[in-house]
């Protein structure tokens, strides 16, 4: 399949690719999709609405704001993350509805249970360059606590 | 669907093995065949769970080479992969094929050789059962996923995190107590008198989980011989029947409504109960997926054995130990017995059958022998769930 055909095919099924989503993150933007059927927001991107499964989706930009649902401090990392440890993976319930997984930028020694429920905002992104098993680099959002 | 019987079981020592996965699986398979009193040539297909053989020994198609190792070719041999639930889905598939009438007797089980990878690389490969594009760059690990679930459990039920850590520690104390009595367990004769403080004071792996909240990396294999229930008495006086199975799929963590109420597990357990025509109150013993202490609590609630938020207190109360409401992980579970991931589901079935035959290690044996037992196996971060209900009567 050559360039033009490939492009047409992707357009039909994939409204927002992972690559575009991650490029958005690197530019400080949290991109998602709005469903024409139920109005729900899908983020990270999927070919169908994460709420109702329908397929008429339009690109939107989320505010990057939300509430910290949970987190942990990783002390024993997996290979490739030795330099990062300790670090904080987190789940954030965005204002627009969907949850996203990311990193929390916070002092790991002060990261206590009381952080849960705090307002957070996307403040940047983290790119893991990948190892020989990851099919290239991937980027996730980085959140900061709104004081 | 025909009913299915388990007529033979086999189980290697769990821990650190010098033998290859092929040898480990062969040993479990031959033990199961001998236990059933049948011949390898009587089996018509092989269903094998194996999660990471490509990374452990550079081997894909492990089921085919296991069949070849046992001179079973050219019968169909298939590898099933559902991360830590691999063997359970292999056994479930095997039961479906026998139930359908396509095969009369099959061999099923699982194998893993995870310890050779070392902690750093094993943690990397286990994390491959996370959602690679979004959870990969975060550097999420499996202890990390369950640590996040533990913090959510604390928040949902308003249990201060230090209190929850104490309650969770009882899971480790109980399962190590049973594991220390199990000669095939990785921690046989070790950590049998663990104290709650030991778990809490162990070093953090992912806050709030410590090393003693976690199961180890392990090698091992387990296997079962299945046949049509109506034929079972030809081979054994005390067959154990597969009465119901369930399976469910989850997805990325971010798409879950609540980490403490995994829909994949709730649905899978309900499917198994419905299939068996039983409910949680009928079950006498559980072998469930305690990959981490918090995981045992979440499993108990999701399967309907305790109300939401009640499993922590119930466990600290001894309700999940011998003499309690429902004895859980009398084999030692993943924490005490070890967790060769691709073999774990078959090991769970093995130990239920042992209980039902009255052949469990002396101080772990439930008396009178249980009538109904249930497994719960989880792969990934709630990605693959499988439940198998077994009983002494059809
Ligand atoms: Zn929708």
Coordinates of C-alpha atoms and ligand atoms in Angstrom, one line a residue:
Chain A
X1 CA 0.0 0.0 0.0
X2 CA 1.4 3.4 -0.9
X3 CA 1.3 6.8 0.8
X4 CA -2.1 8.1 -0.4
X5 CA -4.0 4.9 0.1
X6 CA -2.5 4.3 3.6
X7 CA -3.5 7.8 4.6
X8 CA -7.1 7.3 3.4
X9 CA -7.4 4.0 5.3
X10 CA -6.1 5.5 8.5
X11 CA -8.5 8.4 8.2
X12 CA -11.4 6.0 8.0
X13 CA -10.8 4.2 11.3
X14 CA -8.3 6.2 13.3
X15 CA -9.4 9.8 14.0
X16 CA -6.5 10.4 16.4
X17 CA -3.4 8.2 16.3
X18 CA -1.2 7.4 19.3
X19 CA 1.6 9.2 17.6
X20 CA -0.5 12.4 17.3
X21 CA -1.8 12.0 20.9
X22 CA 1.8 11.7 22.1
X23 CA 3.0 14.6 19.9
X24 CA 0.3 16.6 21.6
X25 CA 1.6 15.7 25.0
X26 CA 5.1 16.8 24.0
X27 CA 3.6 20.1 23.0
X28 CA 1.8 20.5 26.3
X29 CA -1.6 19.6 25.0
X30 CA -3.9 16.8 26.1
X31 CA -5.8 15.6 23.0
X32 CA -8.9 13.5 23.0
X33 CA -12.1 12.7 21.1
X34 CA -15.7 13.8 21.5
X35 CA -18.4 11.3 20.6
X36 CA -21.2 12.6 18.4
X37 CA -23.6 10.1 19.8
X38 CA -23.2 10.3 23.6
X39 CA -21.1 13.4 23.9
X40 CA -18.6 11.5 26.1
X41 CA -14.8 12.2 25.8
X42 CA -12.4 9.5 25.0
X43 CA -8.7 9.9 26.1
X44 CA -6.2 8.3 25.4
X45 CA -7.5 7.9 21.8
X46 CA -9.4 4.8 20.7
X47 CA -11.1 4.0 17.3
X48 CA -14.4 3.9 19.1
X49 CA -16.0 5.9 22.0
X50 CA -14.7 4.6 25.3
X51 CA -18.2 5.1 26.8
X52 CA -20.7 3.9 24.2
X53 CA -18.5 2.2 21.6
X54 CA -19.9 4.3 18.7
X55 CA -17.6 5.6 16.0
X56 CA -18.4 9.2 15.0
X57 CA -15.6 11.0 16.9
X58 CA -14.2 14.5 16.6
X59 CA -10.8 15.7 17.9
X60 CA -10.8 18.0 20.9
X61 CA -8.3 19.3 23.4
X62 CA -8.8 18.7 27.1
X63 CA -8.0 21.2 29.8
X64 CA -5.4 19.0 31.3
X65 CA -7.0 19.6 34.7
X66 CA -8.4 17.0 37.0
X67 CA -8.4 15.2 40.3
X68 CA -5.7 12.8 41.5
X69 CA -7.4 9.4 41.8
X70 CA -4.5 7.4 43.1
X71 CA -0.7 7.1 42.8
X72 CA 2.3 5.1 44.1
X73 CA 6.0 5.7 44.6
X74 CA 8.0 3.1 42.6
X75 CA 11.1 2.0 44.6
X76 CA 11.9 -1.1 42.6
X77 CA 11.7 -0.1 39.0
X78 CA 11.7 -2.2 35.9
X79 CA 14.7 -2.4 33.6
X80 CA 15.0 0.9 31.7
X81 CA 13.8 3.0 34.6
X82 CA 16.6 2.5 37.1
X83 CA 17.7 6.2 36.8
X84 CA 14.2 7.5 37.4
X85 CA 13.5 5.6 40.7
X86 CA 11.9 6.7 42.9
X87 CA 9.1 8.1 40.7
X88 CA 5.3 8.5 40.9
X89 CA 2.9 6.9 38.5
X90 CA -0.6 8.3 38.9
X91 CA -4.2 8.1 37.7
X92 CA -6.0 11.4 37.1
X93 CA -9.8 11.8 36.5
X94 CA -9.9 14.7 34.1
X95 CA -12.5 17.5 34.4
X96 CA -13.9 16.3 31.0
X97 CA -14.5 12.7 32.3
X98 CA -12.0 10.1 31.2
X99 CA -9.1 9.0 33.5
X100 CA -5.5 9.2 32.2
X101 CA -2.4 7.6 33.4
X102 CA 0.8 9.6 33.9
X103 CA 3.5 10.7 36.2
X104 CA 3.1 13.0 39.1
X105 CA 5.8 15.6 39.6
X106 CA 6.1 15.7 43.5
X107 CA 8.7 15.1 46.1
X108 CA 8.6 11.3 46.6
X109 CA 9.4 11.5 50.3
X110 CA 6.4 13.7 50.9
X111 CA 4.0 11.8 48.7
X112 CA 1.4 10.7 51.2
X113 CA -2.2 9.4 51.1
X114 CA -3.5 12.9 51.6
X115 CA -2.6 13.7 48.0
X116 CA -5.5 11.7 46.7
X117 CA -8.4 13.9 45.7
X118 CA -6.1 16.9 45.1
X119 CA -6.6 19.0 42.0
X120 CA -3.8 18.5 39.5
X121 CA -2.9 20.0 36.1
X122 CA -0.8 18.7 33.3
X123 CA 2.5 20.5 33.4
X124 CA 4.5 18.7 30.7
X125 CA 5.3 15.2 29.5
X126 CA 7.8 12.4 29.9
X127 CA 9.2 10.5 27.0
X128 CA 10.7 7.0 27.6
X129 CA 13.0 6.3 24.7
X130 CA 12.1 2.7 24.8
X131 CA 14.2 -0.6 24.8
X132 CA 14.3 -3.2 22.1
X133 CA 10.9 -4.5 23.1
X134 CA 8.9 -1.3 23.1
X135 CA 8.6 -0.5 19.4
X136 CA 10.1 3.0 19.8
X137 CA 9.6 5.8 22.2
X138 CA 6.3 6.6 24.0
X139 CA 5.2 9.7 25.9
X140 CA 3.0 10.1 28.9
X141 CA 1.6 13.3 30.6
X142 CA 3.2 14.7 33.7
X143 CA 0.9 16.3 36.3
X144 CA 1.6 18.8 39.0
X145 CA -0.5 19.4 42.2
X146 CA -2.4 22.7 42.0
X147 CA -1.6 24.4 45.4
Chain B
X1 CA -22.0 -29.5 27.0
X2 CA -20.8 -32.7 28.7
X3 CA -19.5 -32.5 32.3
X4 CA -15.7 -32.7 32.6
X5 CA -13.6 -34.6 35.2
X6 CA -10.0 -34.1 36.4
X7 CA -8.5 -37.6 36.7
X8 CA -4.8 -36.8 37.1
X9 CA -2.7 -34.0 38.5
X10 CA 1.0 -33.2 38.6
X11 CA 3.0 -30.4 40.1
X12 CA 6.8 -29.7 40.2
X13 CA 8.5 -28.0 43.1
X14 CA 8.1 -24.3 42.8
X15 CA 11.2 -22.0 43.3
X16 CA 14.4 -21.7 41.4
X17 CA 14.9 -24.5 38.9
X18 CA 18.0 -25.6 37.0
X19 CA 16.0 -27.6 34.5
X20 CA 14.5 -26.1 31.3
X21 CA 10.8 -25.3 30.9
X22 CA 10.5 -28.3 28.7
X23 CA 11.7 -30.5 31.4
X24 CA 9.6 -28.9 34.1
X25 CA 6.4 -29.2 32.0
X26 CA 7.3 -32.8 31.1
X27 CA 7.7 -33.7 34.8
X28 CA 4.3 -32.2 35.7
X29 CA 2.6 -33.8 32.7
X30 CA 4.1 -37.3 33.4
X31 CA 3.1 -37.1 37.0
X32 CA -0.5 -36.2 36.0
X33 CA -0.6 -39.0 33.4
X34 CA 0.7 -41.5 36.0
X35 CA -1.7 -40.2 38.6
X36 CA -4.6 -40.8 36.2
X37 CA -3.3 -44.2 35.4
X38 CA -3.4 -43.6 31.6
X39 CA -0.9 -43.4 28.8
X40 CA 0.4 -40.2 27.0
X41 CA -1.0 -41.7 23.8
X42 CA -4.5 -41.7 25.3
X43 CA -4.6 -37.9 25.3
X44 CA -5.8 -36.2 22.1
X45 CA -4.6 -32.6 22.6
X46 CA -2.3 -30.4 24.7
X47 CA -3.3 -27.0 26.1
X48 CA -0.4 -25.2 27.7
X49 CA -0.2 -21.9 29.5
X50 CA 3.1 -20.0 29.2
X51 CA 3.4 -16.3 29.6
X52 CA 7.0 -15.2 28.8
X53 CA 8.9 -18.2 27.3
X54 CA 10.3 -15.9 24.5
X55 CA 12.1 -13.8 27.1
X56 CA 13.1 -16.6 29.5
X57 CA 14.5 -19.1 27.1
X58 CA 14.1 -17.6 23.7
X59 CA 11.3 -20.0 23.0
X60 CA 8.0 -19.5 21.3
X61 CA 5.6 -22.4 20.4
X62 CA 6.5 -23.9 23.8
X63 CA 3.4 -26.2 23.7
X64 CA 4.5 -27.7 20.5
X65 CA 7.9 -28.5 21.8
X66 CA 6.5 -29.9 25.0
X67 CA 4.3 -32.2 22.9
X68 CA 7.4 -33.2 21.0
X69 CA 9.4 -33.8 24.1
X70 CA 6.7 -36.2 25.3
X71 CA 6.5 -37.8 21.8
X72 CA 2.9 -36.7 21.5
X73 CA 3.2 -35.2 18.1
X74 CA 1.3 -34.8 15.8
X75 CA -1.7 -34.1 18.1
X76 CA -2.8 -30.4 18.4
X77 CA -0.7 -28.6 20.9
X78 CA -1.4 -24.9 21.7
X79 CA 0.1 -22.3 23.9
X80 CA -2.4 -20.0 25.8
X81 CA -1.2 -16.6 27.0
X82 CA -3.1 -14.5 29.4
X83 CA -0.1 -13.3 31.5
X84 CA -0.4 -14.8 35.0
X85 CA -3.8 -16.4 34.1
X86 CA -2.3 -18.4 31.2
X87 CA -2.8 -21.9 32.7
X88 CA -6.3 -21.1 33.8
X89 CA -7.4 -20.1 30.4
X90 CA -5.6 -23.2 29.0
X91 CA -7.5 -25.5 31.3
X92 CA -10.8 -23.6 30.6
X93 CA -10.2 -24.1 26.9
X94 CA -9.4 -27.8 27.4
X95 CA -12.6 -28.2 29.4
X96 CA -14.6 -26.6 26.6
X97 CA -13.1 -28.9 24.0
X98 CA -13.8 -32.0 26.1
X99 CA -17.2 -30.6 27.0
X100 CA -18.0 -30.2 23.4
X101 CA -17.4 -33.8 22.7
X102 CA -14.5 -33.1 20.2
X103 CA -12.0 -34.8 22.5
X104 CA -12.4 -37.4 25.2
X105 CA -9.1 -37.0 27.0
X106 CA -6.6 -34.1 27.0
X107 CA -3.6 -32.8 28.9
X108 CA -3.6 -29.2 30.1
X109 CA -1.5 -27.1 32.4
X110 CA 1.2 -24.5 32.4
X111 CA 4.9 -23.7 32.9
X112 CA 7.1 -20.7 33.6
X113 CA 10.8 -20.1 34.3
X114 CA 10.8 -16.5 35.5
X115 CA 13.5 -16.5 38.1
X116 CA 16.3 -16.9 35.5
X117 CA 15.5 -13.4 34.2
X118 CA 16.5 -11.6 37.5
X119 CA 14.4 -9.0 39.3
X120 CA 15.1 -6.1 37.0
X121 CA 14.4 -7.8 33.7
X122 CA 11.6 -9.9 35.1
X123 CA 9.9 -6.7 36.4
X124 CA 10.3 -5.4 32.8
X125 CA 8.8 -8.4 31.2
X126 CA 5.9 -8.7 33.7
X127 CA 5.1 -5.1 33.0
X128 CA 4.6 -6.0 29.4
X129 CA 1.1 -7.1 30.6
X130 CA 0.4 -3.4 31.2
X131 CA -0.9 -1.3 28.3
X132 CA 2.3 -0.6 26.4
X133 CA 1.6 2.7 24.8
X134 CA 0.2 4.6 27.8
X135 CA 1.4 2.7 30.9
X136 CA 4.8 1.7 29.4
X137 CA 6.3 5.2 29.4
X138 CA 5.0 5.9 32.9
X139 CA 7.3 3.0 34.1
X140 CA 4.4 1.2 35.8
X141 CA 5.3 -2.1 37.5
X142 CA 3.0 -4.8 38.8
X143 CA 3.6 -3.9 42.4
X144 CA 2.9 -0.3 41.4
X145 CA -0.5 -1.2 39.9
X146 CA -1.5 -2.9 43.1
X147 CA 0.0 -0.2 45.3
X148 CA -2.3 2.2 43.5
X149 CA -5.2 -0.1 44.1
X150 CA -4.3 -0.3 47.8
X151 CA -4.3 3.5 48.1
X152 CA -7.7 3.6 46.4
X153 CA -9.0 0.9 48.8
X154 CA -7.9 3.0 51.7
X155 CA -9.6 6.1 50.3
X156 CA -12.8 4.3 49.2
X157 CA -13.4 2.7 52.6
X158 CA -11.9 5.4 54.8
X159 CA -9.3 3.1 56.3
X160 CA -6.2 5.0 57.3
X161 CA -3.3 3.7 55.2
X162 CA -1.3 2.4 58.2
X163 CA -4.3 0.5 59.4
X164 CA -4.8 -1.0 56.0
X165 CA -1.1 -2.0 55.8
X166 CA -1.7 -4.0 59.1
X167 CA -4.8 -5.7 57.7
X168 CA -3.1 -6.5 54.4
X169 CA -0.2 -7.9 56.3
X170 CA -2.5 -10.7 57.7
X171 CA -2.8 -12.0 54.1
X172 CA 1.0 -12.5 53.9
X173 CA 1.2 -14.0 57.4
X174 CA -1.6 -16.5 56.6
X175 CA -0.3 -17.5 53.2
X176 CA 3.3 -17.8 54.3
X177 CA 2.0 -20.0 57.2
X178 CA 0.4 -22.4 54.8
X179 CA 3.3 -22.2 52.3
X180 CA 5.8 -23.1 54.9
X181 CA 3.9 -26.4 55.4
X182 CA 3.7 -27.2 51.7
X183 CA 6.7 -29.3 50.5
X184 CA 6.2 -28.1 46.9
X185 CA 6.2 -24.4 47.9
X186 CA 9.0 -22.0 47.2
X187 CA 9.0 -21.0 50.9
X188 CA 8.6 -24.5 52.3
X189 CA 9.8 -24.4 56.0
X190 CA 10.5 -20.6 55.6
X191 CA 8.6 -17.6 56.9
X192 CA 6.0 -19.8 58.6
X193 CA 5.9 -17.7 61.7
X194 CA 6.0 -14.3 60.0
X195 CA 4.5 -11.5 62.1
X196 CA 2.4 -8.5 60.9
X197 CA 5.3 -6.2 61.9
X198 CA 7.7 -8.1 59.7
X199 CA 5.6 -7.4 56.7
X200 CA 5.1 -3.7 57.6
X201 CA 8.8 -3.2 58.4
X202 CA 10.0 -4.9 55.2
X203 CA 11.3 -2.5 52.6
X204 CA 9.0 -0.7 50.2
X205 CA 8.7 -2.0 46.7
X206 CA 5.9 0.5 45.7
X207 CA 4.4 2.5 48.5
X208 CA 2.4 1.2 50.4
X209 CA 3.4 -2.4 49.4
X210 CA 6.6 -3.9 50.9
X211 CA 8.6 -6.8 49.7
X212 CA 6.6 -9.1 52.0
X213 CA 3.3 -7.9 50.5
X214 CA 4.5 -9.4 47.2
X215 CA 4.7 -12.8 45.7
X216 CA 8.2 -13.9 44.5
X217 CA 9.5 -14.7 40.9
X218 CA 9.4 -18.4 40.5
X219 CA 9.9 -21.4 38.2
X220 CA 7.7 -24.4 38.0
X221 CA 5.0 -26.3 36.2
X222 CA 1.7 -28.0 36.9
X223 CA -0.6 -30.2 34.8
X224 CA -3.9 -32.0 34.8
X225 CA -5.5 -34.7 32.8
X226 CA -9.2 -34.1 31.8
X227 CA -11.7 -36.5 30.5
X228 CA -15.5 -36.7 30.0
X229 CA -17.2 -37.0 33.4
X230 CA -19.1 -40.2 32.4
X231 CA -15.7 -41.9 31.8
X232 CA -14.0 -40.7 34.9
X233 CA -14.8 -43.6 37.2
X234 CA -13.0 -46.0 34.8
X235 CA -9.7 -44.3 35.9
X236 CA -10.2 -43.2 39.4
X237 CA -12.4 -43.6 42.4
X238 CA -12.4 -40.0 43.4
X239 CA -12.5 -37.8 40.3
X240 CA -13.0 -34.0 40.8
X241 CA -15.4 -32.4 38.3
X242 CA -15.1 -29.1 36.6
X243 CA -18.6 -27.6 37.3
X244 CA -18.2 -24.1 35.9
X245 CA -15.7 -21.7 34.4
X246 CA -15.7 -18.0 33.7
X247 CA -13.4 -15.6 31.9
X248 CA -13.3 -11.8 31.6
X249 CA -11.2 -9.2 29.9
X250 CA -10.2 -5.8 31.2
X251 CA -8.1 -3.0 29.6
X252 CA -5.8 -0.2 30.4
X253 CA -6.0 1.0 34.1
X254 CA -7.3 4.4 33.0
X255 CA -10.4 2.9 31.4
X256 CA -11.4 1.2 34.7
X257 CA -14.1 2.7 36.8
X258 CA -12.6 1.7 40.1
X259 CA -9.3 -0.3 40.6
X260 CA -10.9 -2.0 43.6
X261 CA -13.9 -3.3 41.7
X262 CA -12.5 -4.8 38.5
X263 CA -15.5 -5.5 36.2
X264 CA -13.4 -8.2 34.4
X265 CA -13.2 -10.2 37.6
X266 CA -16.8 -9.6 38.8
X267 CA -18.1 -10.8 35.4
X268 CA -15.8 -13.8 35.2
X269 CA -16.8 -15.0 38.7
X270 CA -20.5 -14.5 38.0
X271 CA -20.1 -16.5 34.7
X272 CA -18.5 -19.3 36.6
X273 CA -21.1 -19.4 39.3
X274 CA -23.9 -19.3 36.8
X275 CA -22.3 -22.1 34.7
X276 CA -22.0 -24.2 37.9
X277 CA -25.4 -23.3 39.3
X278 CA -23.7 -22.4 42.6
X279 CA -23.1 -19.2 44.7
X280 CA -20.3 -18.1 47.0
X281 CA -22.0 -19.6 50.0
X282 CA -21.6 -23.1 48.4
X283 CA -17.9 -22.8 48.1
X284 CA -15.8 -24.5 50.8
X285 CA -12.3 -23.5 49.7
X286 CA -10.6 -20.9 47.5
X287 CA -7.3 -20.8 45.7
X288 CA -7.1 -17.2 44.6
X289 CA -4.7 -14.8 43.0
X290 CA -2.8 -13.2 45.9
X291 CA 0.0 -11.7 43.7
X292 CA 0.0 -9.0 46.4
X293 CA -1.7 -8.9 49.7
X294 CA -4.2 -6.2 48.6
X295 CA -5.0 -8.4 45.6
X296 CA -6.5 -11.1 47.8
X297 CA -8.8 -8.6 49.4
X298 CA -10.0 -7.2 46.1
X299 CA -10.5 -10.7 44.8
X300 CA -12.6 -11.8 47.7
X301 CA -14.9 -8.9 47.4
X302 CA -15.2 -9.0 43.6
X303 CA -16.1 -12.7 43.7
X304 CA -18.9 -12.0 46.2
X305 CA -17.4 -13.7 49.3
X306 CA -17.4 -10.4 51.3
X307 CA -19.1 -7.1 50.9
X308 CA -17.2 -4.1 49.4
X309 CA -14.6 -2.9 51.9
X310 CA -15.2 -5.9 54.3
X311 CA -12.5 -8.3 53.2
X312 CA -9.7 -6.4 55.1
X313 CA -11.3 -6.7 58.5
X314 CA -12.5 -10.3 57.7
X315 CA -9.0 -11.3 56.9
X316 CA -7.5 -9.7 60.0
X317 CA -10.3 -11.6 61.9
X318 CA -9.1 -14.9 60.6
X319 CA -12.3 -15.5 58.6
X320 CA -10.2 -16.6 55.5
X321 CA -8.1 -19.1 57.4
X322 CA -8.8 -22.7 58.5
X323 CA -12.0 -22.7 60.6
X324 CA -13.1 -19.3 59.3
X325 CA -16.0 -18.5 56.9
X326 CA -14.0 -19.4 53.8
X327 CA -10.4 -20.9 53.9
X328 CA -8.3 -19.1 51.2
X329 CA -5.0 -20.2 49.7
X330 CA -4.4 -23.3 51.9
X331 CA -1.6 -24.1 49.5
X332 CA 0.3 -21.0 50.5
X333 CA -1.1 -19.1 47.5
X334 CA 1.2 -17.1 45.2
X335 CA 2.8 -15.4 48.2
X336 CA 3.8 -18.6 50.1
X337 CA 3.9 -21.2 47.4
X338 CA 5.5 -19.1 44.6
X339 CA 4.2 -17.8 41.3
X340 CA 5.6 -19.3 38.1
X341 CA 3.1 -17.2 36.3
X342 CA 2.2 -19.5 33.3
X343 CA 1.7 -22.4 35.7
X344 CA -0.2 -20.7 38.5
X345 CA -3.8 -21.5 37.4
X346 CA -2.9 -25.2 37.0
X347 CA -1.3 -25.2 40.5
X348 CA -4.5 -23.7 41.9
X349 CA -6.5 -26.5 40.4
X350 CA -4.0 -29.1 41.6
X351 CA -4.3 -27.9 45.2
X352 CA -8.1 -27.9 45.2
X353 CA -8.0 -31.5 43.9
X354 CA -5.5 -32.4 46.7
X355 CA -7.9 -30.8 49.3
X356 CA -10.8 -32.8 47.9
X357 CA -8.9 -36.1 48.0
X358 CA -7.8 -35.3 51.5
X359 CA -4.2 -35.3 50.4
X360 CA -3.2 -31.7 51.3
X361 CA -0.2 -31.2 53.7
X362 CA -1.4 -32.3 57.1
X363 CA -1.9 -29.0 58.8
X364 CA -3.3 -27.4 55.7
X365 CA -6.0 -30.0 55.1
X366 CA -9.6 -28.9 55.6
X367 CA -11.7 -31.5 57.5
X368 CA -14.1 -32.8 56.4
X369 CA -12.8 -32.6 52.8
X370 CA -14.4 -29.7 50.9
X371 CA -17.2 -30.5 48.5
X372 CA -16.8 -27.4 46.3
X373 CA -13.7 -25.3 45.5
X374 CA -13.0 -22.4 43.3
X375 CA -9.9 -20.8 41.6
X376 CA -9.4 -17.2 40.8
X377 CA -6.5 -16.2 38.4
X378 CA -5.6 -12.8 37.3
X379 CA -3.4 -11.8 34.4
X380 CA -2.0 -8.3 33.9
X381 CA -3.5 -5.3 35.6
X382 CA -7.0 -6.9 35.7
X383 CA -6.6 -7.7 31.9
X384 CA -7.4 -11.4 32.0
X385 CA -9.5 -13.0 34.7
X386 CA -10.4 -16.7 34.9
X387 CA -12.4 -18.7 37.4
X388 CA -12.8 -22.5 37.7
X389 CA -15.3 -24.1 40.0
X390 CA -14.6 -27.8 40.9
X391 CA -16.6 -30.3 43.0
X392 CA -16.6 -33.8 44.2
X393 CA -20.0 -34.6 42.7
X394 CA -21.2 -34.0 39.1
Ligands
LIG1 ZN1 -20.1 7.7 22.9

